[in-house]
């Protein structure tokens, strides 16, 4: 847990971090507001488009975080790991698009295997880690890579994800407690008024935002595991 908190602290204390977090908080707010049901009970096409664009951008953003972790390895001084806001994340996504489609198909095939598929599928994320090292896809289309990922990263990745889950659970728990004590989760009141309380919207926005931040921490942490455990042995 200490390592997760240390990484989380770094995301808030490096140069220019606060402004970047404000931007991500605003993006989370816009995403939540657009997803709120309209009078017809449906979400708008705009919300779908915005969510898709934000997902694409976040993929590229996380890939840059992974790349920066690779770049700082062996250096005596830390570099900023949070990227600037520009078009680069879109370009990085574009370069990896075919690779992601292929591994999405692989993942669906993995999931056809009862129980085992659900254990294997999360380790597909290490394909993104490997791609982010130099933003090259060569050698990453081989489905047998998943065997090597499992062999090398099984224990440290599971432990890391568990700690990350606990961190998120504590955050959500605190927000849930605030919501219950304030009455923001009063379903009957919401149904009668037909309006979502501003505090409940704020809580949803904060959960959306912090989920994104934990995604950054995950990107950094998984790359750290890759750096420490990867070897060039066969599958």
mmCIF file of C-alpha atoms in Angstrom:
data_model
loop_
_atom_site.group_PDB
_atom_site.id
_atom_site.type_symbol
_atom_site.label_atom_id
_atom_site.label_comp_id
_atom_site.label_asym_id
_atom_site.label_seq_id
_atom_site.Cartn_x
_atom_site.Cartn_y
_atom_site.Cartn_z
ATOM 1 C CA UNK A 1 0.000 0.000 0.000
ATOM 2 C CA UNK A 2 2.873 2.345 0.803
ATOM 3 C CA UNK A 3 4.172 2.094 -2.764
ATOM 4 C CA UNK A 4 0.745 2.949 -4.198
ATOM 5 C CA UNK A 5 0.422 5.967 -1.893
ATOM 6 C CA UNK A 6 3.954 7.073 -2.775
ATOM 7 C CA UNK A 7 3.133 6.973 -6.478
ATOM 8 C CA UNK A 8 -0.188 8.732 -5.862
ATOM 9 C CA UNK A 9 1.612 11.472 -3.949
ATOM 10 C CA UNK A 10 4.037 11.922 -6.823
ATOM 11 C CA UNK A 11 1.177 12.490 -9.251
ATOM 12 C CA UNK A 12 0.074 15.432 -7.132
ATOM 13 C CA UNK A 13 3.412 16.978 -6.243
ATOM 14 C CA UNK A 14 5.451 17.086 -9.438
ATOM 15 C CA UNK A 15 5.791 20.331 -11.399
ATOM 16 C CA UNK A 16 2.548 21.463 -13.042
ATOM 17 C CA UNK A 17 0.560 18.560 -11.567
ATOM 18 C CA UNK A 18 -2.189 20.631 -9.939
ATOM 19 C CA UNK A 19 -3.260 22.314 -13.174
ATOM 20 C CA UNK A 20 -3.337 18.950 -14.948
ATOM 21 C CA UNK A 21 -5.503 17.494 -12.197
ATOM 22 C CA UNK A 22 -7.882 20.436 -12.453
ATOM 23 C CA UNK A 23 -8.260 19.707 -16.174
ATOM 24 C CA UNK A 24 -8.969 16.025 -15.495
ATOM 25 C CA UNK A 25 -11.487 16.994 -12.821
ATOM 26 C CA UNK A 26 -13.267 19.274 -15.297
ATOM 27 C CA UNK A 27 -13.264 16.503 -17.912
ATOM 28 C CA UNK A 28 -14.770 14.141 -15.338
ATOM 29 C CA UNK A 29 -17.458 16.718 -14.545
ATOM 30 C CA UNK A 30 -18.342 17.153 -18.225
ATOM 31 C CA UNK A 31 -18.425 13.378 -18.719
ATOM 32 C CA UNK A 32 -20.785 12.856 -15.773
ATOM 33 C CA UNK A 33 -23.089 15.732 -16.737
ATOM 34 C CA UNK A 34 -23.376 14.469 -20.311
ATOM 35 C CA UNK A 35 -24.217 10.989 -19.044
ATOM 36 C CA UNK A 36 -27.107 12.218 -16.926
ATOM 37 C CA UNK A 37 -30.405 10.963 -18.427
ATOM 38 C CA UNK A 38 -32.410 13.519 -20.345
ATOM 39 C CA UNK A 39 -36.154 14.033 -19.916
ATOM 40 C CA UNK A 40 -36.709 11.116 -22.292
ATOM 41 C CA UNK A 41 -34.584 8.931 -20.042
ATOM 42 C CA UNK A 42 -31.838 8.485 -22.636
ATOM 43 C CA UNK A 43 -28.291 9.739 -22.714
ATOM 44 C CA UNK A 44 -27.367 11.952 -25.647
ATOM 45 C CA UNK A 45 -25.280 11.036 -28.669
ATOM 46 C CA UNK A 46 -22.900 13.766 -27.537
ATOM 47 C CA UNK A 47 -22.243 11.891 -24.292
ATOM 48 C CA UNK A 48 -21.354 8.731 -26.224
ATOM 49 C CA UNK A 49 -18.997 10.626 -28.520
ATOM 50 C CA UNK A 50 -17.396 12.509 -25.631
ATOM 51 C CA UNK A 51 -16.943 9.288 -23.655
ATOM 52 C CA UNK A 52 -15.328 7.572 -26.637
ATOM 53 C CA UNK A 53 -12.961 10.457 -27.316
ATOM 54 C CA UNK A 54 -12.032 10.662 -23.632
ATOM 55 C CA UNK A 55 -11.373 6.904 -23.518
ATOM 56 C CA UNK A 56 -9.104 7.145 -26.569
ATOM 57 C CA UNK A 57 -7.254 10.109 -25.105
ATOM 58 C CA UNK A 58 -6.861 8.400 -21.729
ATOM 59 C CA UNK A 59 -5.333 5.338 -23.398
ATOM 60 C CA UNK A 60 -2.700 7.514 -25.069
ATOM 61 C CA UNK A 61 -2.174 9.533 -21.896
ATOM 62 C CA UNK A 62 -1.576 6.388 -19.841
ATOM 63 C CA UNK A 63 0.779 5.079 -22.522
ATOM 64 C CA UNK A 64 2.882 8.243 -22.181
ATOM 65 C CA UNK A 65 2.968 7.751 -18.408
ATOM 66 C CA UNK A 66 4.250 4.219 -19.033
ATOM 67 C CA UNK A 67 6.817 5.532 -21.519
ATOM 68 C CA UNK A 68 8.023 8.170 -19.069
ATOM 69 C CA UNK A 69 8.519 5.472 -16.431
ATOM 70 C CA UNK A 70 10.732 3.608 -18.901
ATOM 71 C CA UNK A 71 12.592 6.824 -19.706
ATOM 72 C CA UNK A 72 13.409 7.657 -16.100
ATOM 73 C CA UNK A 73 14.820 4.196 -15.330
ATOM 74 C CA UNK A 74 18.513 4.404 -14.482
ATOM 75 C CA UNK A 75 18.514 8.180 -14.255
ATOM 76 C CA UNK A 76 19.591 9.853 -11.044
ATOM 77 C CA UNK A 77 16.770 12.352 -11.254
ATOM 78 C CA UNK A 78 13.033 11.867 -11.673
ATOM 79 C CA UNK A 79 11.318 13.303 -14.722
ATOM 80 C CA UNK A 80 7.733 14.518 -14.876
ATOM 81 C CA UNK A 81 5.563 11.508 -15.558
ATOM 82 C CA UNK A 82 2.255 13.299 -16.166
ATOM 83 C CA UNK A 83 2.095 14.351 -19.836
ATOM 84 C CA UNK A 84 1.100 17.741 -21.118
ATOM 85 C CA UNK A 85 -2.254 18.137 -22.836
ATOM 86 C CA UNK A 86 -1.698 17.985 -26.584
ATOM 87 C CA UNK A 87 -2.478 15.777 -29.588
ATOM 88 C CA UNK A 88 0.174 13.157 -28.849
ATOM 89 C CA UNK A 89 -2.143 10.755 -26.942
ATOM 90 C CA UNK A 90 -4.397 10.556 -30.011
ATOM 91 C CA UNK A 91 -1.412 9.731 -32.232
ATOM 92 C CA UNK A 92 -0.214 7.058 -29.808
ATOM 93 C CA UNK A 93 -3.668 5.510 -29.820
ATOM 94 C CA UNK A 94 -3.705 5.552 -33.627
ATOM 95 C CA UNK A 95 -0.389 3.700 -33.839
ATOM 96 C CA UNK A 96 -1.692 1.001 -31.486
ATOM 97 C CA UNK A 97 -5.190 0.699 -32.963
ATOM 98 C CA UNK A 98 -4.630 -2.511 -34.963
ATOM 99 C CA UNK A 99 -2.672 -4.031 -32.071
ATOM 100 C CA UNK A 100 -5.569 -3.322 -29.697
ATOM 101 C CA UNK A 101 -8.123 -4.842 -32.079
ATOM 102 C CA UNK A 102 -6.043 -8.016 -32.349
ATOM 103 C CA UNK A 103 -5.654 -8.325 -28.588
ATOM 104 C CA UNK A 104 -9.329 -7.539 -28.068
ATOM 105 C CA UNK A 105 -10.113 -10.573 -30.217
ATOM 106 C CA UNK A 106 -7.576 -12.621 -28.254
ATOM 107 C CA UNK A 107 -9.236 -11.498 -25.016
ATOM 108 C CA UNK A 108 -12.648 -12.625 -26.237
ATOM 109 C CA UNK A 109 -11.147 -16.022 -27.055
ATOM 110 C CA UNK A 110 -9.535 -16.189 -23.601
ATOM 111 C CA UNK A 111 -12.890 -15.437 -21.985
ATOM 112 C CA UNK A 112 -14.397 -18.476 -23.696
ATOM 113 C CA UNK A 113 -12.304 -20.599 -21.333
ATOM 114 C CA UNK A 114 -14.312 -20.972 -18.092
ATOM 115 C CA UNK A 115 -12.735 -19.233 -15.081
ATOM 116 C CA UNK A 116 -9.221 -19.363 -16.568
ATOM 117 C CA UNK A 117 -10.145 -16.782 -19.193
ATOM 118 C CA UNK A 118 -11.156 -14.241 -16.539
ATOM 119 C CA UNK A 119 -7.810 -14.774 -14.810
ATOM 120 C CA UNK A 120 -5.781 -14.397 -17.995
ATOM 121 C CA UNK A 121 -7.596 -11.439 -19.607
ATOM 122 C CA UNK A 122 -6.408 -8.693 -17.173
ATOM 123 C CA UNK A 123 -2.790 -9.414 -18.092
ATOM 124 C CA UNK A 124 -3.435 -8.191 -21.634
ATOM 125 C CA UNK A 125 -2.703 -4.730 -20.165
ATOM 126 C CA UNK A 126 0.995 -5.632 -20.301
ATOM 127 C CA UNK A 127 0.760 -5.482 -24.097
ATOM 128 C CA UNK A 128 0.120 -1.754 -23.678
ATOM 129 C CA UNK A 129 3.074 -1.529 -21.301
ATOM 130 C CA UNK A 130 5.376 -3.263 -23.793
ATOM 131 C CA UNK A 131 4.078 -1.072 -26.638
ATOM 132 C CA UNK A 132 4.632 2.093 -24.606
ATOM 133 C CA UNK A 133 8.350 1.469 -24.171
ATOM 134 C CA UNK A 134 9.151 2.723 -27.692
ATOM 135 C CA UNK A 135 5.640 3.001 -29.178
ATOM 136 C CA UNK A 136 6.394 0.104 -31.511
ATOM 137 C CA UNK A 137 4.096 -2.863 -32.170
ATOM 138 C CA UNK A 138 6.622 -5.284 -33.660
ATOM 139 C CA UNK A 139 6.611 -8.636 -31.883
ATOM 140 C CA UNK A 140 3.498 -7.832 -29.859
ATOM 141 C CA UNK A 141 0.922 -9.662 -31.977
ATOM 142 C CA UNK A 142 1.914 -13.103 -30.705
ATOM 143 C CA UNK A 143 -0.851 -14.479 -28.455
ATOM 144 C CA UNK A 144 1.745 -16.609 -26.656
ATOM 145 C CA UNK A 145 3.003 -13.428 -25.008
ATOM 146 C CA UNK A 146 0.213 -13.787 -22.466
ATOM 147 C CA UNK A 147 1.925 -16.928 -21.154
ATOM 148 C CA UNK A 148 5.100 -14.980 -20.484
ATOM 149 C CA UNK A 149 3.191 -12.135 -18.870
ATOM 150 C CA UNK A 150 1.502 -14.584 -16.516
ATOM 151 C CA UNK A 151 4.762 -16.350 -15.705
ATOM 152 C CA UNK A 152 6.671 -13.156 -14.942
ATOM 153 C CA UNK A 153 4.044 -10.810 -13.548
ATOM 154 C CA UNK A 154 1.395 -12.990 -11.879
ATOM 155 C CA UNK A 155 2.254 -12.439 -8.208
ATOM 156 C CA UNK A 156 3.451 -8.789 -8.278
ATOM 157 C CA UNK A 157 0.558 -7.685 -10.512
ATOM 158 C CA UNK A 158 -2.101 -9.359 -8.357
ATOM 159 C CA UNK A 159 -0.634 -7.816 -5.204
ATOM 160 C CA UNK A 160 -0.426 -4.404 -6.871
ATOM 161 C CA UNK A 161 -4.022 -4.540 -8.130
ATOM 162 C CA UNK A 162 -5.216 -5.575 -4.679
ATOM 163 C CA UNK A 163 -3.503 -2.580 -3.064
ATOM 164 C CA UNK A 164 -4.878 -0.296 -5.757
ATOM 165 C CA UNK A 165 -8.358 -1.708 -5.125
ATOM 166 C CA UNK A 166 -8.035 -1.053 -1.388
ATOM 167 C CA UNK A 167 -6.976 2.534 -2.061
ATOM 168 C CA UNK A 168 -9.989 3.090 -4.297
ATOM 169 C CA UNK A 169 -12.285 1.342 -1.835
ATOM 170 C CA UNK A 170 -11.238 3.665 0.991
ATOM 171 C CA UNK A 171 -11.836 6.734 -1.196
ATOM 172 C CA UNK A 172 -15.262 5.538 -2.347
ATOM 173 C CA UNK A 173 -16.126 4.496 1.219
ATOM 174 C CA UNK A 174 -15.433 7.975 2.549
ATOM 175 C CA UNK A 175 -17.538 9.567 -0.198
ATOM 176 C CA UNK A 176 -20.330 7.043 0.384
ATOM 177 C CA UNK A 177 -20.335 7.849 4.105
ATOM 178 C CA UNK A 178 -20.578 11.564 3.345
ATOM 179 C CA UNK A 179 -23.408 10.862 0.924
ATOM 180 C CA UNK A 180 -25.413 8.787 3.395
ATOM 181 C CA UNK A 181 -24.932 11.203 6.276
ATOM 182 C CA UNK A 182 -25.994 14.138 4.116
ATOM 183 C CA UNK A 183 -28.978 12.366 2.628
ATOM 184 C CA UNK A 184 -27.635 12.574 -0.913
ATOM 185 C CA UNK A 185 -28.513 8.896 -1.446
ATOM 186 C CA UNK A 186 -32.187 9.323 -0.510
ATOM 187 C CA UNK A 187 -33.672 7.401 -3.443
ATOM 188 C CA UNK A 188 -37.282 8.219 -2.579
ATOM 189 C CA UNK A 189 -36.542 11.944 -2.514
ATOM 190 C CA UNK A 190 -34.747 11.717 -5.871
ATOM 191 C CA UNK A 191 -37.640 9.805 -7.442
ATOM 192 C CA UNK A 192 -40.223 12.258 -6.118
ATOM 193 C CA UNK A 193 -38.342 15.388 -7.174
ATOM 194 C CA UNK A 194 -37.009 13.938 -10.414
ATOM 195 C CA UNK A 195 -33.712 15.724 -9.746
ATOM 196 C CA UNK A 196 -30.315 14.483 -8.682
ATOM 197 C CA UNK A 197 -28.950 16.405 -5.653
ATOM 198 C CA UNK A 198 -25.862 18.527 -6.439
ATOM 199 C CA UNK A 199 -23.914 16.719 -3.695
ATOM 200 C CA UNK A 200 -24.615 13.342 -5.313
ATOM 201 C CA UNK A 201 -23.440 14.717 -8.668
ATOM 202 C CA UNK A 202 -20.272 15.991 -6.974
ATOM 203 C CA UNK A 203 -19.668 12.557 -5.434
ATOM 204 C CA UNK A 204 -20.103 10.829 -8.810
ATOM 205 C CA UNK A 205 -17.725 13.329 -10.426
ATOM 206 C CA UNK A 206 -15.098 12.737 -7.734
ATOM 207 C CA UNK A 207 -15.390 8.963 -8.154
ATOM 208 C CA UNK A 208 -15.012 9.339 -11.926
ATOM 209 C CA UNK A 209 -11.999 11.620 -11.475
ATOM 210 C CA UNK A 210 -10.285 9.462 -8.860
ATOM 211 C CA UNK A 211 -10.836 6.361 -11.000
ATOM 212 C CA UNK A 212 -8.911 8.149 -13.738
ATOM 213 C CA UNK A 213 -6.117 9.038 -11.329
ATOM 214 C CA UNK A 214 -5.909 5.444 -10.121
ATOM 215 C CA UNK A 215 -5.583 4.527 -13.790
ATOM 216 C CA UNK A 216 -2.491 6.750 -13.914
ATOM 217 C CA UNK A 217 -1.110 5.059 -10.812
ATOM 218 C CA UNK A 218 -1.828 1.673 -12.368
ATOM 219 C CA UNK A 219 -0.004 2.653 -15.571
ATOM 220 C CA UNK A 220 3.065 3.705 -13.597
ATOM 221 C CA UNK A 221 2.964 0.733 -11.213
ATOM 222 C CA UNK A 222 2.540 -1.927 -13.916
ATOM 223 C CA UNK A 223 5.427 -0.434 -15.874
ATOM 224 C CA UNK A 224 7.527 -0.556 -12.732
ATOM 225 C CA UNK A 225 6.687 -4.261 -12.383
ATOM 226 C CA UNK A 226 7.572 -4.822 -16.045
ATOM 227 C CA UNK A 227 10.944 -3.138 -15.586
ATOM 228 C CA UNK A 228 11.791 -5.202 -12.518
ATOM 229 C CA UNK A 229 10.572 -8.597 -13.744
ATOM 230 C CA UNK A 230 10.950 -8.672 -17.528
ATOM 231 C CA UNK A 231 13.566 -10.891 -19.107
ATOM 232 C CA UNK A 232 14.307 -11.925 -22.676
ATOM 233 C CA UNK A 233 13.774 -15.632 -22.093
ATOM 234 C CA UNK A 234 11.363 -17.671 -24.191
ATOM 235 C CA UNK A 235 7.668 -17.922 -23.411
#
